[in-house]
PDB file of C-alpha atoms in Angstrom:
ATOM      1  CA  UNK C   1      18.230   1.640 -34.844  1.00 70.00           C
ATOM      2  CA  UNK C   2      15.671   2.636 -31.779  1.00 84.00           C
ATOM      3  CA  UNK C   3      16.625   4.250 -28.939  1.00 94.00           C
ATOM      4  CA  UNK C   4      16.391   2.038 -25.791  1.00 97.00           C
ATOM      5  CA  UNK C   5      14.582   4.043 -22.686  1.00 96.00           C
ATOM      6  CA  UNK C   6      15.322   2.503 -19.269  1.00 97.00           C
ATOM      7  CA  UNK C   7      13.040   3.790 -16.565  1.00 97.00           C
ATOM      8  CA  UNK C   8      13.202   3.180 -12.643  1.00 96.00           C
ATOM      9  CA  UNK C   9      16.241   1.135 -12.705  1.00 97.00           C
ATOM     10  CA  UNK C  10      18.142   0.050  -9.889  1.00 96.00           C
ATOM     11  CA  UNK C  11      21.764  -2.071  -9.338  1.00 96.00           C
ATOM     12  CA  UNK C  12      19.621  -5.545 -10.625  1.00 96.00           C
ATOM     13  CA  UNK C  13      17.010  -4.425 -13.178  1.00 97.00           C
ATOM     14  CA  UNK C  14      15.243  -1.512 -14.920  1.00 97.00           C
ATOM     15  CA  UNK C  15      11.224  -1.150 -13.848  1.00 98.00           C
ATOM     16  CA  UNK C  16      10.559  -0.942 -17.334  1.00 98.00           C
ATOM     17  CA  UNK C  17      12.617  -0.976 -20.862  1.00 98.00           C
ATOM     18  CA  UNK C  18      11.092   1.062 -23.876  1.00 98.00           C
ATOM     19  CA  UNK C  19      12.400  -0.483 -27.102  1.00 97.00           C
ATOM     20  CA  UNK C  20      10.968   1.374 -30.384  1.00 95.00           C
ATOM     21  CA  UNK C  21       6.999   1.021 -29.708  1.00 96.00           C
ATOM     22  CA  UNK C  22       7.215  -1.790 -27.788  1.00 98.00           C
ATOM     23  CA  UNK C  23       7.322  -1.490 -23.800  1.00 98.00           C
ATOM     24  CA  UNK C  24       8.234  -3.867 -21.368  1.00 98.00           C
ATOM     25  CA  UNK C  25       7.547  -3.828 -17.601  1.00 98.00           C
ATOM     26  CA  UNK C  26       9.437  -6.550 -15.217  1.00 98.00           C
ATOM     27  CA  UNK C  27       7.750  -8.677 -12.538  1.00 98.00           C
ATOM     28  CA  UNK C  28       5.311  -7.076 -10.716  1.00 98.00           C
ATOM     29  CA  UNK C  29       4.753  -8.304  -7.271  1.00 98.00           C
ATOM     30  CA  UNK C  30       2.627  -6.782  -4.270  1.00 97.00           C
ATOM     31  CA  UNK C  31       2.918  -7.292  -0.449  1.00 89.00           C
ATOM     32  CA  UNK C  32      -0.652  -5.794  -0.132  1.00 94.00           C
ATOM     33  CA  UNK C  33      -2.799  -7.406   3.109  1.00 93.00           C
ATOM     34  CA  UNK C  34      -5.268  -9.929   2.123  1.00 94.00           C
ATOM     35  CA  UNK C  35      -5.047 -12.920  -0.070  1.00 98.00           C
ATOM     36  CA  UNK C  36      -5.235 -13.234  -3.941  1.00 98.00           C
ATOM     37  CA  UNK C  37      -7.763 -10.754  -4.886  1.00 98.00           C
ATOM     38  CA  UNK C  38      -6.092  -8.062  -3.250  1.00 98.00           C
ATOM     39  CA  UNK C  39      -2.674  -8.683  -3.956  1.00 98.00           C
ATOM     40  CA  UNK C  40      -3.987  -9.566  -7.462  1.00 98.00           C
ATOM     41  CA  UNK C  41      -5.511  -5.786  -8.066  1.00 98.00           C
ATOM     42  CA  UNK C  42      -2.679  -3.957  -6.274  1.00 98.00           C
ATOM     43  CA  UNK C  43      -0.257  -5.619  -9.113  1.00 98.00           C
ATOM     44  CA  UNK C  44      -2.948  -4.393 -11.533  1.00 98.00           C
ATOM     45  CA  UNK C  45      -2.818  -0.797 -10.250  1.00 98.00           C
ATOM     46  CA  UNK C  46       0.802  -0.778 -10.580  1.00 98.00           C
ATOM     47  CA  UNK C  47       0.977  -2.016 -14.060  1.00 98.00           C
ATOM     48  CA  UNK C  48      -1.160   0.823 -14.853  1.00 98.00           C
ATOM     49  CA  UNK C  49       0.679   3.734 -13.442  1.00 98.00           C
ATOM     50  CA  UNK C  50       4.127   1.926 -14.855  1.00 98.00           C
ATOM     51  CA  UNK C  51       2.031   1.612 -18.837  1.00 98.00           C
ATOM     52  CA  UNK C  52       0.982   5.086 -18.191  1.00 98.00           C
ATOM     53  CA  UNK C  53       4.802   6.373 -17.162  1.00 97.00           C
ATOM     54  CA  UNK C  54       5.462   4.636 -20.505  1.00 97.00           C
ATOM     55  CA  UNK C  55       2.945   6.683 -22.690  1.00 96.00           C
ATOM     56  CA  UNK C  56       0.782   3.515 -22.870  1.00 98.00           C
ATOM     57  CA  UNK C  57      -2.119   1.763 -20.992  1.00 98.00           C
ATOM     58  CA  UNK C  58      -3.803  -1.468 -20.939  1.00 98.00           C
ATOM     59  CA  UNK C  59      -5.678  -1.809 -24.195  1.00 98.00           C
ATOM     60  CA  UNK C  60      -2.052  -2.058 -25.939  1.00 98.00           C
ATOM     61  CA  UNK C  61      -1.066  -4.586 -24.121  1.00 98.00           C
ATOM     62  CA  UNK C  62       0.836  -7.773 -26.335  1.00 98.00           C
ATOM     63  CA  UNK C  63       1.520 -10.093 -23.801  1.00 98.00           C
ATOM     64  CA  UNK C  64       1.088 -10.941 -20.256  1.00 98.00           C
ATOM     65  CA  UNK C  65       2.849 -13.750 -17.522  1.00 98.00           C
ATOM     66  CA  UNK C  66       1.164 -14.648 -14.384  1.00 98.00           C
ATOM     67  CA  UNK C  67       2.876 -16.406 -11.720  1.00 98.00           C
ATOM     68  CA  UNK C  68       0.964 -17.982  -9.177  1.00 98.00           C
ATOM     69  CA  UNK C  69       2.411 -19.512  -5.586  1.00 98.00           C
ATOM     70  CA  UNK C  70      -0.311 -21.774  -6.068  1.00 98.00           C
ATOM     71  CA  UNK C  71      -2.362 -22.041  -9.064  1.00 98.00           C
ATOM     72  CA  UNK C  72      -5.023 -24.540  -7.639  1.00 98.00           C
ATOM     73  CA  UNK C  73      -5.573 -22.033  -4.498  1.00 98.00           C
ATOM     74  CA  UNK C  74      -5.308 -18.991  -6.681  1.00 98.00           C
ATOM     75  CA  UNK C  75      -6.023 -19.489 -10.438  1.00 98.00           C
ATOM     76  CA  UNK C  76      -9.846 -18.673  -9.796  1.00 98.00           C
ATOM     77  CA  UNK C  77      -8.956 -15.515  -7.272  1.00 98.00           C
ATOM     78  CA  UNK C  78      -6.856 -14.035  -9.597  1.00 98.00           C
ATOM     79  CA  UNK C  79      -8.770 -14.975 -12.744  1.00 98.00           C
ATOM     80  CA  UNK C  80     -12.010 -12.515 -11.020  1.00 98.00           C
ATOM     81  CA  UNK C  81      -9.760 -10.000 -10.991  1.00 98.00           C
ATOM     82  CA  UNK C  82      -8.240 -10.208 -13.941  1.00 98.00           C
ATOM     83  CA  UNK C  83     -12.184 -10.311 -15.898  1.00 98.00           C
ATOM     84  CA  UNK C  84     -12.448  -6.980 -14.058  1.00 98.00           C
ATOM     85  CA  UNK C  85      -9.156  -5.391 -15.471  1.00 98.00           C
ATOM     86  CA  UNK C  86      -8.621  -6.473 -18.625  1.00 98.00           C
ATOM     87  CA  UNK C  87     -10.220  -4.947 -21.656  1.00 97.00           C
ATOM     88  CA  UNK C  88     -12.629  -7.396 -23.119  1.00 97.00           C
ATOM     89  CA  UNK C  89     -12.238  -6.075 -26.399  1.00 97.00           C
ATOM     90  CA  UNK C  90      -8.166  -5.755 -26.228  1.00 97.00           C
ATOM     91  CA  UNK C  91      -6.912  -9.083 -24.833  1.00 98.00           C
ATOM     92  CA  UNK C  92      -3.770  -9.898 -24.798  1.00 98.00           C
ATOM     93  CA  UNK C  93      -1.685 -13.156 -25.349  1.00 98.00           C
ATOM     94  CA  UNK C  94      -1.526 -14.250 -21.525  1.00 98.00           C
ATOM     95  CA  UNK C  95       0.222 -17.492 -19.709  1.00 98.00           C
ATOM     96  CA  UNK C  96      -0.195 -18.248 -15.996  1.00 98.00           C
ATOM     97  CA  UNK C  97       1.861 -20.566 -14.416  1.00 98.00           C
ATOM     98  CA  UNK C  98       2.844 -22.107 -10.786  1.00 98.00           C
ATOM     99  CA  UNK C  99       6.228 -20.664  -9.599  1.00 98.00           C
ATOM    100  CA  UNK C 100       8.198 -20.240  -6.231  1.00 97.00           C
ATOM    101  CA  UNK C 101       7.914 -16.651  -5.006  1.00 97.00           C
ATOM    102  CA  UNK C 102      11.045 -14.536  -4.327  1.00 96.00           C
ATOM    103  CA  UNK C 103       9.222 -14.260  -0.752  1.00 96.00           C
ATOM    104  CA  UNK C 104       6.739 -16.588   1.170  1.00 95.00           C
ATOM    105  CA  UNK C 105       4.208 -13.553   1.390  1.00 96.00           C
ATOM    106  CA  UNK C 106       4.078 -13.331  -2.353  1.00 98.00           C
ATOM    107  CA  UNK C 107       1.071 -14.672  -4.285  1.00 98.00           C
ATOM    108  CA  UNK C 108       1.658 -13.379  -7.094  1.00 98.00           C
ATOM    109  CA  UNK C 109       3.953 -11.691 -10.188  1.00 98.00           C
ATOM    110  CA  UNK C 110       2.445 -10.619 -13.257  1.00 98.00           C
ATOM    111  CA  UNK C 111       5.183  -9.910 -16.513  1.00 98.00           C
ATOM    112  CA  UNK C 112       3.859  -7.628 -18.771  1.00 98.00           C
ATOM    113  CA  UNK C 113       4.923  -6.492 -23.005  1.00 98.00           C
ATOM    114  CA  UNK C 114       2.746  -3.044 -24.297  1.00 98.00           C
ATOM    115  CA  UNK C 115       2.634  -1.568 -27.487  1.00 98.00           C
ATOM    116  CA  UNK C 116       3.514   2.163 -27.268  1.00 96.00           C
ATOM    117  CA  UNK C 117      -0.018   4.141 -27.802  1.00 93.00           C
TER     118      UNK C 117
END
């Protein structure tokens, strides 16, 4: 049986949950100024330091949710960003979807499963 590894959790969730080789990383949200783009590559930048406190990165990533306050506003924003951050050659399985915030300020969450490295 593997060893689960629960990392930065708190009284409602753990940050991120190592199972085996496989990690996962809850919502990741940003209340960076600006608009899509910005709030867009600040969630980026986190799911790289919270891969990286995993002993993973990007290229292993499996799968990947976006949530979008509004997809017709945002989908193209985000998707620029997301062509600049993701590895061309190591894309993952990836859904993006419309979804009511947990704040008004929030533009977007992005869910995120790794392989271990």
């Amino acid at each position: 049986m593997s060893k689960i590894i629960r990392q930065d959790s708190n009284a409602r969730l753990s940050r991120i949950v190592t199972h085996g080789d496989t990690v996962y990383v809850a919502g990741v949200t940003s209340n960076a100024p600006g608009g899509i783009v910005e709030q867009t590559r600040d969630v980026f930048a986190k799911i790289d330091g919270y891969l990286a406190s995993a002993g993973t990165d990007k290229r292993h990533l499996l799968s990947v949710q976006i949530w979008l306050k509004d997809i017709d506003a945002d989908f193209a924003g985000m998707n620029s960003v997301w062509a600049e951050w993701a590895p061309a050659d190591a894309l993952p399985t990836r859904a993006t979807c419309e979804a009511k915030l947990a704040a008004p300020e929030l533009l977007v969450e992005v869910i995120v499963t790794a392989a271990k490295k």
